[in-house]
mmCIF file of C-alpha atoms in Angstrom:
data_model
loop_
_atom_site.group_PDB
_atom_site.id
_atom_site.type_symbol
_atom_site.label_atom_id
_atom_site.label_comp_id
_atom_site.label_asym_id
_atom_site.label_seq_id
_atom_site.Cartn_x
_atom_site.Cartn_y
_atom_site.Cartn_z
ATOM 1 C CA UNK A 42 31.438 9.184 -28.281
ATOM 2 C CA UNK A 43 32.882 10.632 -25.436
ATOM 3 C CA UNK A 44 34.320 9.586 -22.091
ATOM 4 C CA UNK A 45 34.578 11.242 -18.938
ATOM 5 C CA UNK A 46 36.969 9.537 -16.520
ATOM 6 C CA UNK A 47 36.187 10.671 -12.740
ATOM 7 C CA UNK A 48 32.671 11.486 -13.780
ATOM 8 C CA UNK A 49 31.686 11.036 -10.149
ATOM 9 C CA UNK A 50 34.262 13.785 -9.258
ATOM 10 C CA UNK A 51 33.685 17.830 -8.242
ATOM 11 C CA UNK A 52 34.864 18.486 -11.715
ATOM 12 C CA UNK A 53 34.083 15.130 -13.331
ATOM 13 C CA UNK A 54 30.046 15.559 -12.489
ATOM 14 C CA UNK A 55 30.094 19.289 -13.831
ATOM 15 C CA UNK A 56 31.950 18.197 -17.596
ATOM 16 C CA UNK A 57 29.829 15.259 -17.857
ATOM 17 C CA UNK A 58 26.293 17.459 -17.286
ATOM 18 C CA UNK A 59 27.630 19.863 -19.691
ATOM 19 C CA UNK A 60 28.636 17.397 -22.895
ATOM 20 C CA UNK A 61 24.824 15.991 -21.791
ATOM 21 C CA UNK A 62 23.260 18.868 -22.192
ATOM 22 C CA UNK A 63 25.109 19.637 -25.153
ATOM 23 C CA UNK A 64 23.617 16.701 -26.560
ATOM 24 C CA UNK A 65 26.895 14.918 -27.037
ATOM 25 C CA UNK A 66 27.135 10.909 -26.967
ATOM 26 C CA UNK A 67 28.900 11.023 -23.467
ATOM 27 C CA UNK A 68 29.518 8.011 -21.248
ATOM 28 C CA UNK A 69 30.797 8.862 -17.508
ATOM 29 C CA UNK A 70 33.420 6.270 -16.285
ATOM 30 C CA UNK A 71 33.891 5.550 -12.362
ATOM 31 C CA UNK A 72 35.141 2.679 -10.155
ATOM 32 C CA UNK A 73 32.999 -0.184 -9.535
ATOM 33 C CA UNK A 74 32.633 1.083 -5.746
ATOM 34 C CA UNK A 75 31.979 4.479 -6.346
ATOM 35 C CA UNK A 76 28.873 6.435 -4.910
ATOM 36 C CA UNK A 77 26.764 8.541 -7.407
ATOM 37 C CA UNK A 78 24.267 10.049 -4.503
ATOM 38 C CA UNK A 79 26.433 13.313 -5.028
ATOM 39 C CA UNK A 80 25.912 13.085 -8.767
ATOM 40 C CA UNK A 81 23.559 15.686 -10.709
ATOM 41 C CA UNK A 82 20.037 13.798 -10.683
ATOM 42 C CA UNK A 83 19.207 14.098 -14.340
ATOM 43 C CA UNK A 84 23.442 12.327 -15.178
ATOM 44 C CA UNK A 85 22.147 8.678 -12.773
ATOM 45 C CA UNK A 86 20.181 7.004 -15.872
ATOM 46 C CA UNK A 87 23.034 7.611 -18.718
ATOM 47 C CA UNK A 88 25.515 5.043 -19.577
ATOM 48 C CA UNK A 89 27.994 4.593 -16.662
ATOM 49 C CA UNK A 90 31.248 2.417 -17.208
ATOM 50 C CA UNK A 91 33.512 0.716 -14.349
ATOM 51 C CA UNK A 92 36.750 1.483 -15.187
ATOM 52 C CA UNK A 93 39.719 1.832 -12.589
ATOM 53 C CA UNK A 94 42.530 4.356 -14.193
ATOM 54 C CA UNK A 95 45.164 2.465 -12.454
ATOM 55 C CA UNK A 96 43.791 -1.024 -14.409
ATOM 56 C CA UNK A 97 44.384 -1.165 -17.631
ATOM 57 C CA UNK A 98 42.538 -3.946 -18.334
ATOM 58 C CA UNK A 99 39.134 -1.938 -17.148
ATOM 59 C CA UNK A 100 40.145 0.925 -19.386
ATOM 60 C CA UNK A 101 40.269 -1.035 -22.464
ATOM 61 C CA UNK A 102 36.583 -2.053 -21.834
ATOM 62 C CA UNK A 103 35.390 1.313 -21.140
ATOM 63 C CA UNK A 104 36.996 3.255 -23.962
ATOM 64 C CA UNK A 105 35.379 1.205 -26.471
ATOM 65 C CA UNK A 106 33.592 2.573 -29.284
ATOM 66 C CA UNK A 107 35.450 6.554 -27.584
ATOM 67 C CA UNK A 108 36.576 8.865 -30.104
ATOM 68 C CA UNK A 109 37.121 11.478 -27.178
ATOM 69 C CA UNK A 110 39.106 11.190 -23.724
ATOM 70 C CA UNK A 111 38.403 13.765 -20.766
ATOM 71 C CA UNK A 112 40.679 12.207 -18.299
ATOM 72 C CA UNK A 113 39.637 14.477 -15.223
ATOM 73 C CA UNK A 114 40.180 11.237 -12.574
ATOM 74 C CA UNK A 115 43.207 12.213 -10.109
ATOM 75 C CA UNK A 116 43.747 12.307 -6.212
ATOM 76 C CA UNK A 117 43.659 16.155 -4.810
ATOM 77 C CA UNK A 118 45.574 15.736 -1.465
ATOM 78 C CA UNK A 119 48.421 17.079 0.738
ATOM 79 C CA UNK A 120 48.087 14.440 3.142
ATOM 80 C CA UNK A 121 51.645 13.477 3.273
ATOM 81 C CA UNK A 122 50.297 9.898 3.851
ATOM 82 C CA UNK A 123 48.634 10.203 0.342
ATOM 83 C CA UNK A 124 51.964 10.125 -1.500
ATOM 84 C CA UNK A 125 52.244 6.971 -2.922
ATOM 85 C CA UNK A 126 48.496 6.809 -4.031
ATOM 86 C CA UNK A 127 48.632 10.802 -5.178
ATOM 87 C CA UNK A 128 51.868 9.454 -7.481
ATOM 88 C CA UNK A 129 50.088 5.945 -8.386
ATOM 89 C CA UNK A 130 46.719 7.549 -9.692
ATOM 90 C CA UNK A 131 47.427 10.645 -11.218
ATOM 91 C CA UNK A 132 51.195 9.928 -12.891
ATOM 92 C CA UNK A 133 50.667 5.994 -13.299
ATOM 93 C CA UNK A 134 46.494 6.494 -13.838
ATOM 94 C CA UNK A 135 47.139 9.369 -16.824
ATOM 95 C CA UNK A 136 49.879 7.051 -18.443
ATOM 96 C CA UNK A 137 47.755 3.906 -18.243
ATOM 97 C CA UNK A 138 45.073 6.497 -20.022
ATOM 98 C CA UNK A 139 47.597 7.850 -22.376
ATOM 99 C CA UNK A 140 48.578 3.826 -23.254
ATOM 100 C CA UNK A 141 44.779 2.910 -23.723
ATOM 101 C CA UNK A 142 44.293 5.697 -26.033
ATOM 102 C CA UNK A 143 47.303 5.131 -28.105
ATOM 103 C CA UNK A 144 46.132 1.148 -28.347
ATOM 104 C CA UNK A 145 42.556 1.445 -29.335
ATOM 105 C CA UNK A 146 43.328 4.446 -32.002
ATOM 106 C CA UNK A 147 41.510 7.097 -29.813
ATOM 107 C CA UNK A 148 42.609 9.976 -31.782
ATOM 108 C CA UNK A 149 42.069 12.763 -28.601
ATOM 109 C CA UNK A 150 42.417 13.475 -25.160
ATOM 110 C CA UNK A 151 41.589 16.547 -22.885
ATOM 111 C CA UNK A 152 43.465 16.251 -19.668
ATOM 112 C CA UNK A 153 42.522 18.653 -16.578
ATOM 113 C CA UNK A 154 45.658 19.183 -15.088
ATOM 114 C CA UNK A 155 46.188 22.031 -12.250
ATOM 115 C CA UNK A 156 47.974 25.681 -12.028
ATOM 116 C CA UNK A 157 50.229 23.525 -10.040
ATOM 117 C CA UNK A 158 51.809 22.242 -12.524
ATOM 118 C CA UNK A 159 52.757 25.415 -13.737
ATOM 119 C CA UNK A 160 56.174 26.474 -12.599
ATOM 120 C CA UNK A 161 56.167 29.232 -9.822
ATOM 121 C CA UNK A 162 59.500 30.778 -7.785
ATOM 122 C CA UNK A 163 59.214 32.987 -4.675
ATOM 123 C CA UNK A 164 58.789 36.830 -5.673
ATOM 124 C CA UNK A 165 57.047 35.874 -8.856
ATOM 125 C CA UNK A 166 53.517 37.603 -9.104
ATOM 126 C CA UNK A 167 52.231 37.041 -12.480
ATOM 127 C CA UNK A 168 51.931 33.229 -14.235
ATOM 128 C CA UNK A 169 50.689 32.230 -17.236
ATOM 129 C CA UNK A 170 50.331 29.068 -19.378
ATOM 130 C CA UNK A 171 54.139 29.392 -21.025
ATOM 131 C CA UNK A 172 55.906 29.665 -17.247
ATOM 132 C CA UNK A 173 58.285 26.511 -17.529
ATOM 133 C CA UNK A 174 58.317 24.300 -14.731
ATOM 134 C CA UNK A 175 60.732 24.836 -11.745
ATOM 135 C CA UNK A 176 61.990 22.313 -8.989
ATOM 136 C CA UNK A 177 61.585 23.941 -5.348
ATOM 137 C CA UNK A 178 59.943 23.331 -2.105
ATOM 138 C CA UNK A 179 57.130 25.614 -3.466
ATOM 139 C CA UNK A 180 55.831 22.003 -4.995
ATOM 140 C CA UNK A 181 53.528 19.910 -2.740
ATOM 141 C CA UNK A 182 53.691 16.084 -4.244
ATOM 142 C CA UNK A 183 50.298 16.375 -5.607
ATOM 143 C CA UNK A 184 52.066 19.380 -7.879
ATOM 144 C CA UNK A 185 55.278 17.494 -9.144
ATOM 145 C CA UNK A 186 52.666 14.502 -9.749
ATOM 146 C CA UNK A 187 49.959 17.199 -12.279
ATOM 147 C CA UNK A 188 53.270 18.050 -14.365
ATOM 148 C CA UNK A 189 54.417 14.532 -13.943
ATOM 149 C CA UNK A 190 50.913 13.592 -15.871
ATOM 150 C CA UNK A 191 51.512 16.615 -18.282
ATOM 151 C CA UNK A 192 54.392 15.059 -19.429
ATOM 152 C CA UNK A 193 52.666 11.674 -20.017
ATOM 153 C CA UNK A 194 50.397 13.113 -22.077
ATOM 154 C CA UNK A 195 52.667 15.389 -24.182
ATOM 155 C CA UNK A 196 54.349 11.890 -24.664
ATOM 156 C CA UNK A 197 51.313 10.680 -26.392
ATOM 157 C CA UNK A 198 51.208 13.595 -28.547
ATOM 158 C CA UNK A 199 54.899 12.531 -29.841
ATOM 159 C CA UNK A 200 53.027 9.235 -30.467
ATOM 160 C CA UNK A 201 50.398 10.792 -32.112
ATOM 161 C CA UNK A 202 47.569 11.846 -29.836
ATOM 162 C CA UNK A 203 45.952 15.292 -30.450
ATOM 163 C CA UNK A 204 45.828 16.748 -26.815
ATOM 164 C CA UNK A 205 44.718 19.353 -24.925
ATOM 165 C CA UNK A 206 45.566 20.449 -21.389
ATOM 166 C CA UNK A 207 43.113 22.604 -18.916
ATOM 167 C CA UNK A 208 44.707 24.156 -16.005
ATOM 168 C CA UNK A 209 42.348 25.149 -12.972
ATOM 169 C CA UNK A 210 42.945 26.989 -10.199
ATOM 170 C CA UNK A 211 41.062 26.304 -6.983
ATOM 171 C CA UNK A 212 37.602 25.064 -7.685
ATOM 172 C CA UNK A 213 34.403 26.130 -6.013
ATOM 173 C CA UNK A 214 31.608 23.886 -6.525
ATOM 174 C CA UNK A 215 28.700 22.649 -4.208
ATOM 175 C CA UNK A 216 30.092 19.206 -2.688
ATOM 176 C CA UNK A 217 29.550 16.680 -0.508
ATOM 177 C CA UNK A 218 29.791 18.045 3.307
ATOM 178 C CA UNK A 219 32.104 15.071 4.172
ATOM 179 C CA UNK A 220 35.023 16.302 1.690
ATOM 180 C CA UNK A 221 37.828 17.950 1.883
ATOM 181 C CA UNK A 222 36.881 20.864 -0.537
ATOM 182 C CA UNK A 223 34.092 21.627 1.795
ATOM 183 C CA UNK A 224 36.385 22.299 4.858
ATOM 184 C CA UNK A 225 36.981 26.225 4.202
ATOM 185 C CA UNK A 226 32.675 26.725 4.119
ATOM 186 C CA UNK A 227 32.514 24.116 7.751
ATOM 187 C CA UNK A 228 35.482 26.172 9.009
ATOM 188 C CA UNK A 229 33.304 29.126 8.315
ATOM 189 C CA UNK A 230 29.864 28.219 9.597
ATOM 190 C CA UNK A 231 31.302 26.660 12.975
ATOM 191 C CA UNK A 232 32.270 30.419 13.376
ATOM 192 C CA UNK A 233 36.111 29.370 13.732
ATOM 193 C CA UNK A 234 37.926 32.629 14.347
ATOM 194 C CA UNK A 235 41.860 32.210 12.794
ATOM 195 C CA UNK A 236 42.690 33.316 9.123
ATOM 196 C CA UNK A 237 45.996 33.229 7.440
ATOM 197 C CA UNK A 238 47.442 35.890 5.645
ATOM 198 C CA UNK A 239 47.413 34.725 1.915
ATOM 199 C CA UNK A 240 45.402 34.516 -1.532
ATOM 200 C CA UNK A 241 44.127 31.886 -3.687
ATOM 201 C CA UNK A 242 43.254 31.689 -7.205
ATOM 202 C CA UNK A 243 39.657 30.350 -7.844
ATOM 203 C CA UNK A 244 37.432 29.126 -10.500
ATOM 204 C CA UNK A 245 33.854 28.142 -10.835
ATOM 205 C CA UNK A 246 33.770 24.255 -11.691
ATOM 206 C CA UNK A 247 30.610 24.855 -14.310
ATOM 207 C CA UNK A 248 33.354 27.608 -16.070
ATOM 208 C CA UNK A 249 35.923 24.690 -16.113
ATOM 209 C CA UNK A 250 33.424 22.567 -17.683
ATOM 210 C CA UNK A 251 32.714 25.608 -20.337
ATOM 211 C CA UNK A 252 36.398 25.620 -21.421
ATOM 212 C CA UNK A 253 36.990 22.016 -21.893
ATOM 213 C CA UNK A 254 33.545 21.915 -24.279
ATOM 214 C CA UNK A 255 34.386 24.781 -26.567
ATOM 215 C CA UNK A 256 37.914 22.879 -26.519
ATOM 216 C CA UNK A 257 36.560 20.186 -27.678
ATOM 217 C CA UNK A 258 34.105 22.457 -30.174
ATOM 218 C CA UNK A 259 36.785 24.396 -31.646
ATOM 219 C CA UNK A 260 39.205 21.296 -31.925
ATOM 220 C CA UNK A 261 42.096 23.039 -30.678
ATOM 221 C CA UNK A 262 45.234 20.552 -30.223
ATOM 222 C CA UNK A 263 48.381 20.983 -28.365
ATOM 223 C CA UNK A 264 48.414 24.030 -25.583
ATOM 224 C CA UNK A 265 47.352 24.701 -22.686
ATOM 225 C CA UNK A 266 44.755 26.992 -20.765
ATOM 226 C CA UNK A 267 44.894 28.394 -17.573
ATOM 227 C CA UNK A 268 41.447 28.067 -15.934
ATOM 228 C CA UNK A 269 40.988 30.879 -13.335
ATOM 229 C CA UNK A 270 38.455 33.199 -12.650
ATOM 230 C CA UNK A 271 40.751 35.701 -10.366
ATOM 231 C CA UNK A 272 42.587 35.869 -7.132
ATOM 232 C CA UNK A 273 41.029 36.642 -3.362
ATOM 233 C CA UNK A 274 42.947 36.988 0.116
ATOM 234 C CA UNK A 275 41.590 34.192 2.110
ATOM 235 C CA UNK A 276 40.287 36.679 4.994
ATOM 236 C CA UNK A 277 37.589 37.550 2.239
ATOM 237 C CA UNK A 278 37.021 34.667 0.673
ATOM 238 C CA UNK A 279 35.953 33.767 4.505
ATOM 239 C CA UNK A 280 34.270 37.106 5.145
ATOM 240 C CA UNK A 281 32.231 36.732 1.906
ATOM 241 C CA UNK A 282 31.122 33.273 3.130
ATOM 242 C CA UNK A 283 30.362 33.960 7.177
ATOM 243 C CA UNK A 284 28.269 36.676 4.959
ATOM 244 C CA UNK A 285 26.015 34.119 3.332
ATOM 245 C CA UNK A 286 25.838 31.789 6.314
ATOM 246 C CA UNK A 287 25.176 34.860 8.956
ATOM 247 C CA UNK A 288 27.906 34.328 11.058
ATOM 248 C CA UNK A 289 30.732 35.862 12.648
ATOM 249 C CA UNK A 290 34.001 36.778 10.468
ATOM 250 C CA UNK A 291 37.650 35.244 11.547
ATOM 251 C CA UNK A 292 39.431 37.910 12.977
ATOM 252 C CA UNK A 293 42.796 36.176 14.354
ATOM 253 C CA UNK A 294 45.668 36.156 12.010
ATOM 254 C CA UNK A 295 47.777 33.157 12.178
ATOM 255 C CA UNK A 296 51.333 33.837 12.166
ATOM 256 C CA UNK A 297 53.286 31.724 9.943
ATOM 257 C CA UNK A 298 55.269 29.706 12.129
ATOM 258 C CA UNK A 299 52.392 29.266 13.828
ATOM 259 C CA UNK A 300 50.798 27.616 11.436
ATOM 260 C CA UNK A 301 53.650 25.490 10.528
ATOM 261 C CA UNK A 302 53.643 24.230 14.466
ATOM 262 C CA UNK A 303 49.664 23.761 13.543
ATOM 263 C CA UNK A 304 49.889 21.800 10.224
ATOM 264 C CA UNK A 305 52.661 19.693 12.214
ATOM 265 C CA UNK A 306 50.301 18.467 15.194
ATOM 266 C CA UNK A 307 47.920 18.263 12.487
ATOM 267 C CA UNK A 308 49.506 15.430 10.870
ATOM 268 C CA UNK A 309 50.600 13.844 14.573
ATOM 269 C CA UNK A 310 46.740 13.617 14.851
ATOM 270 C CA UNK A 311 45.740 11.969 11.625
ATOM 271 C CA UNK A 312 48.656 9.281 11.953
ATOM 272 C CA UNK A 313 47.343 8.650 15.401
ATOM 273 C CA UNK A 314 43.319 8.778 14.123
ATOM 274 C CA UNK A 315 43.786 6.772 10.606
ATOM 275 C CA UNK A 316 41.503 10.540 9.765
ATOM 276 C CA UNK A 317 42.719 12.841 6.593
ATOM 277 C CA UNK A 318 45.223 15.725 7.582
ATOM 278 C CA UNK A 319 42.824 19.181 7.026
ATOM 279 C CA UNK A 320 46.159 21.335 6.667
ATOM 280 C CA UNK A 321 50.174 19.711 6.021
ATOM 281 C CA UNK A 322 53.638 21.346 5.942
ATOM 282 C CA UNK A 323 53.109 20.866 1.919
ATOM 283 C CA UNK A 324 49.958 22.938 2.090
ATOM 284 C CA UNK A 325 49.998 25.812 4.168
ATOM 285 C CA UNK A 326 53.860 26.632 1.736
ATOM 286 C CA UNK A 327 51.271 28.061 -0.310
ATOM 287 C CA UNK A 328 48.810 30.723 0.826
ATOM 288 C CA UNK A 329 51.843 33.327 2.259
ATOM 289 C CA UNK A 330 53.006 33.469 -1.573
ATOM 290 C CA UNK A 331 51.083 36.181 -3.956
ATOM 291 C CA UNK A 332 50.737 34.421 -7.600
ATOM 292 C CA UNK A 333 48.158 35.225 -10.203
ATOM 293 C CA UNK A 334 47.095 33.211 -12.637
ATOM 294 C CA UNK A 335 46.751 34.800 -16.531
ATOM 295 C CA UNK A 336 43.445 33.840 -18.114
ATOM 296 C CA UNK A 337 43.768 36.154 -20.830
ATOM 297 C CA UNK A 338 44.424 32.900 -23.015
ATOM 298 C CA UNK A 339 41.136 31.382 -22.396
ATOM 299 C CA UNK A 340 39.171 35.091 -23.000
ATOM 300 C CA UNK A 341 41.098 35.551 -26.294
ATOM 301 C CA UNK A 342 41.222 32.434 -28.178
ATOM 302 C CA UNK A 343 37.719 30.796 -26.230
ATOM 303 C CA UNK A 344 35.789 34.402 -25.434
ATOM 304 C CA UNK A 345 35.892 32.464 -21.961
ATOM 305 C CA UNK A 346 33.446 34.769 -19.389
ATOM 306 C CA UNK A 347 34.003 33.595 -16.169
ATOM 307 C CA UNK A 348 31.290 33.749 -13.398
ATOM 308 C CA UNK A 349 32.221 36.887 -10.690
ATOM 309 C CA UNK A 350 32.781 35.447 -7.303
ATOM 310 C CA UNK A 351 29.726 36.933 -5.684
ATOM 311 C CA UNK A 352 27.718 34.650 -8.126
ATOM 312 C CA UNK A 353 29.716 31.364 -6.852
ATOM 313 C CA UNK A 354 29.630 31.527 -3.401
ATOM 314 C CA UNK A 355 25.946 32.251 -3.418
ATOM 315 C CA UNK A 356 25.532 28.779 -5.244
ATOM 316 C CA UNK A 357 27.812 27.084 -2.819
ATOM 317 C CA UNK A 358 26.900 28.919 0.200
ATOM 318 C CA UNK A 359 23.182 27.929 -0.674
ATOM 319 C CA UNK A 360 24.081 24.425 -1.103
ATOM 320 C CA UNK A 361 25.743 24.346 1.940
ATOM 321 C CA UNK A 362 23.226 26.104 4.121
ATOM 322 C CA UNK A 363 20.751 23.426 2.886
ATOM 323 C CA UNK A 364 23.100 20.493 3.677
ATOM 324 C CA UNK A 365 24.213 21.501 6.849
ATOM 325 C CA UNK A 366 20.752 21.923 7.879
ATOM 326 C CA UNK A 367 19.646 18.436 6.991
ATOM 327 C CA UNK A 368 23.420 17.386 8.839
ATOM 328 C CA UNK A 369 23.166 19.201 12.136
ATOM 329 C CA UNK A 370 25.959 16.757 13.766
ATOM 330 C CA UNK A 371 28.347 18.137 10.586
#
């Protein structure tokens, strides 16, 4: 049997539909307060488990009977207010995992990490999966806390744990309005008109969910695989979507002090609202530096063939046209 921590999650909800449809035993794991109106329809009548990474106790209930751990539970944010539970869930969370796994004789465990984990320097261009990690002020906390988790899992493979380790890029998936991973398609239907200069690496989440099952098929143990589909600059990542919504493209580039001064009133508002920051100091580090992410790995050794942009964003973009409709305050 297996068992899909964060099942509930963007990425969780994809990996669980695909070991489902793969007809493999699966059992999705969430907290006790969790919502599953985002989940896939057909996933709301299997076997769901309470379990709380951070409790131990909770784990040891819900791995029972698991022969397989996809631990893909963790806290995406660069809200600097988010440290301590970024740290707490996805350091403390994957060794309280690790520990359950180790106790109960669970003989494997697939952990999605992140490319930020991966060790990056300013002027580098090209990264792949054997780039060593680097201290800098290119890491947000959210990064040093994916290779923190890393290394509690290559700590159960000294202990005996055969592990694997997925890193994605940026993933694009259909999600609930209200999140934060929706904010670039809002930006981009409210006809916002600022851009900053910069690229991202993306991925679609049902190819992430492809490389962790034939990881699992092939029962490969102890690397790691960048998950990445390519690399866009973020003007036409936005042009591509104001496409698919019928709306106007950003045209005003955003220097980058500018939108240091921005990310800093940014979080000024959000400690004076109690509301998540959209954009941080930590985050907006990022897009002005060029990396690409090698998925050569993943086409070799897992004949990975990743979904072309243009196929994505018309699955999001349709999504999203349908939910903002029903929302019309969003």
């Amino acid at each position: 049997m297996i068992a899909v921590t964060g099942a509930n999650g963007l990425l969780g909800n994809f990996i669980l539909k695909k070991f489902i449809d793969e007809k493999k035993t699966t059992v999705g794991l969430k907290r006790a307060s969790s919502d599953l109106s985002f989940v896939d329809d057909n996933l709301k009548n299997i076997e769901w488990r309470n379990a709380d990474v951070n409790d131990s106790n909770s784990l040891m209930d819900a791995f029972k009977n698991v022969d397989t751990v996809i631990h893909a539970a963790a806290v995406v944010s660069f809200d600097p207010r988010a440290k301590e539970r970024i740290y707490a869930t996805n350091v403390g969370g994957t060794r309280n995992v690790v520990n359950t796994c180790l106790l109960l004789g669970i003989p494997r465990l697939i952990l999605v990490s992140s490319v930020a984990a991966l060790g990056r320097k300013k002027g580098q261009t090209q990264i792949n999966e054997d780039n060593q990690w680097i201290e800098g002020d290119l890491n947000s906390d959210y990064a040093k806390s994916k290779y923190l988790s890393e290394l509690e899992v290559y700590r159960g493979q000294e202990e005996g744990l055969n592990i694997s380790i997925v890193n994605p890029s940026v993933i694009l998936a259909p999600a609930d309005i209200n999140k934060s991973s929706a904010q670039v398609f809002k930006y981009v239907k409210k006809e916002r008109l600022f851009y900053v200069d910069g690229e991202i690496n993306y991925v679609d989440a049902r190819d992430v969910a492809e490389i962790i099952f034939k990881l699992y098929l092939n029962n490969i143990h102890g690397e790691k695989f960048i998950a990445s589909a390519g690399h866009v600059s973020l003007k036409n990542l936005m042009n591509e979507i104001a496409f698919r919504f019928h709306k106007k493209n950003p045209s005003i580039k955003i220097s980058p002090s500018l939108l240091q001064a921005a990310a800093w009133l940014e979080e000024i508002r959000c400690r004076l609202t109690g509301s998540e920051a959209l954009i941080s100091r930590q985050s907006v580090k990022m897009p002005k530096e060029k990396f690409a992410y090698q998925n050569q790995k993943s086409i070799d050794r897992l004949q990975m063939a990743y979904r072309p942009l243009s196929e994505t964003l018309d699955w999001c973009c349709d999504h999203y046209n349908k939910a903002f409709t029903t929302n019309k305050h969003q």
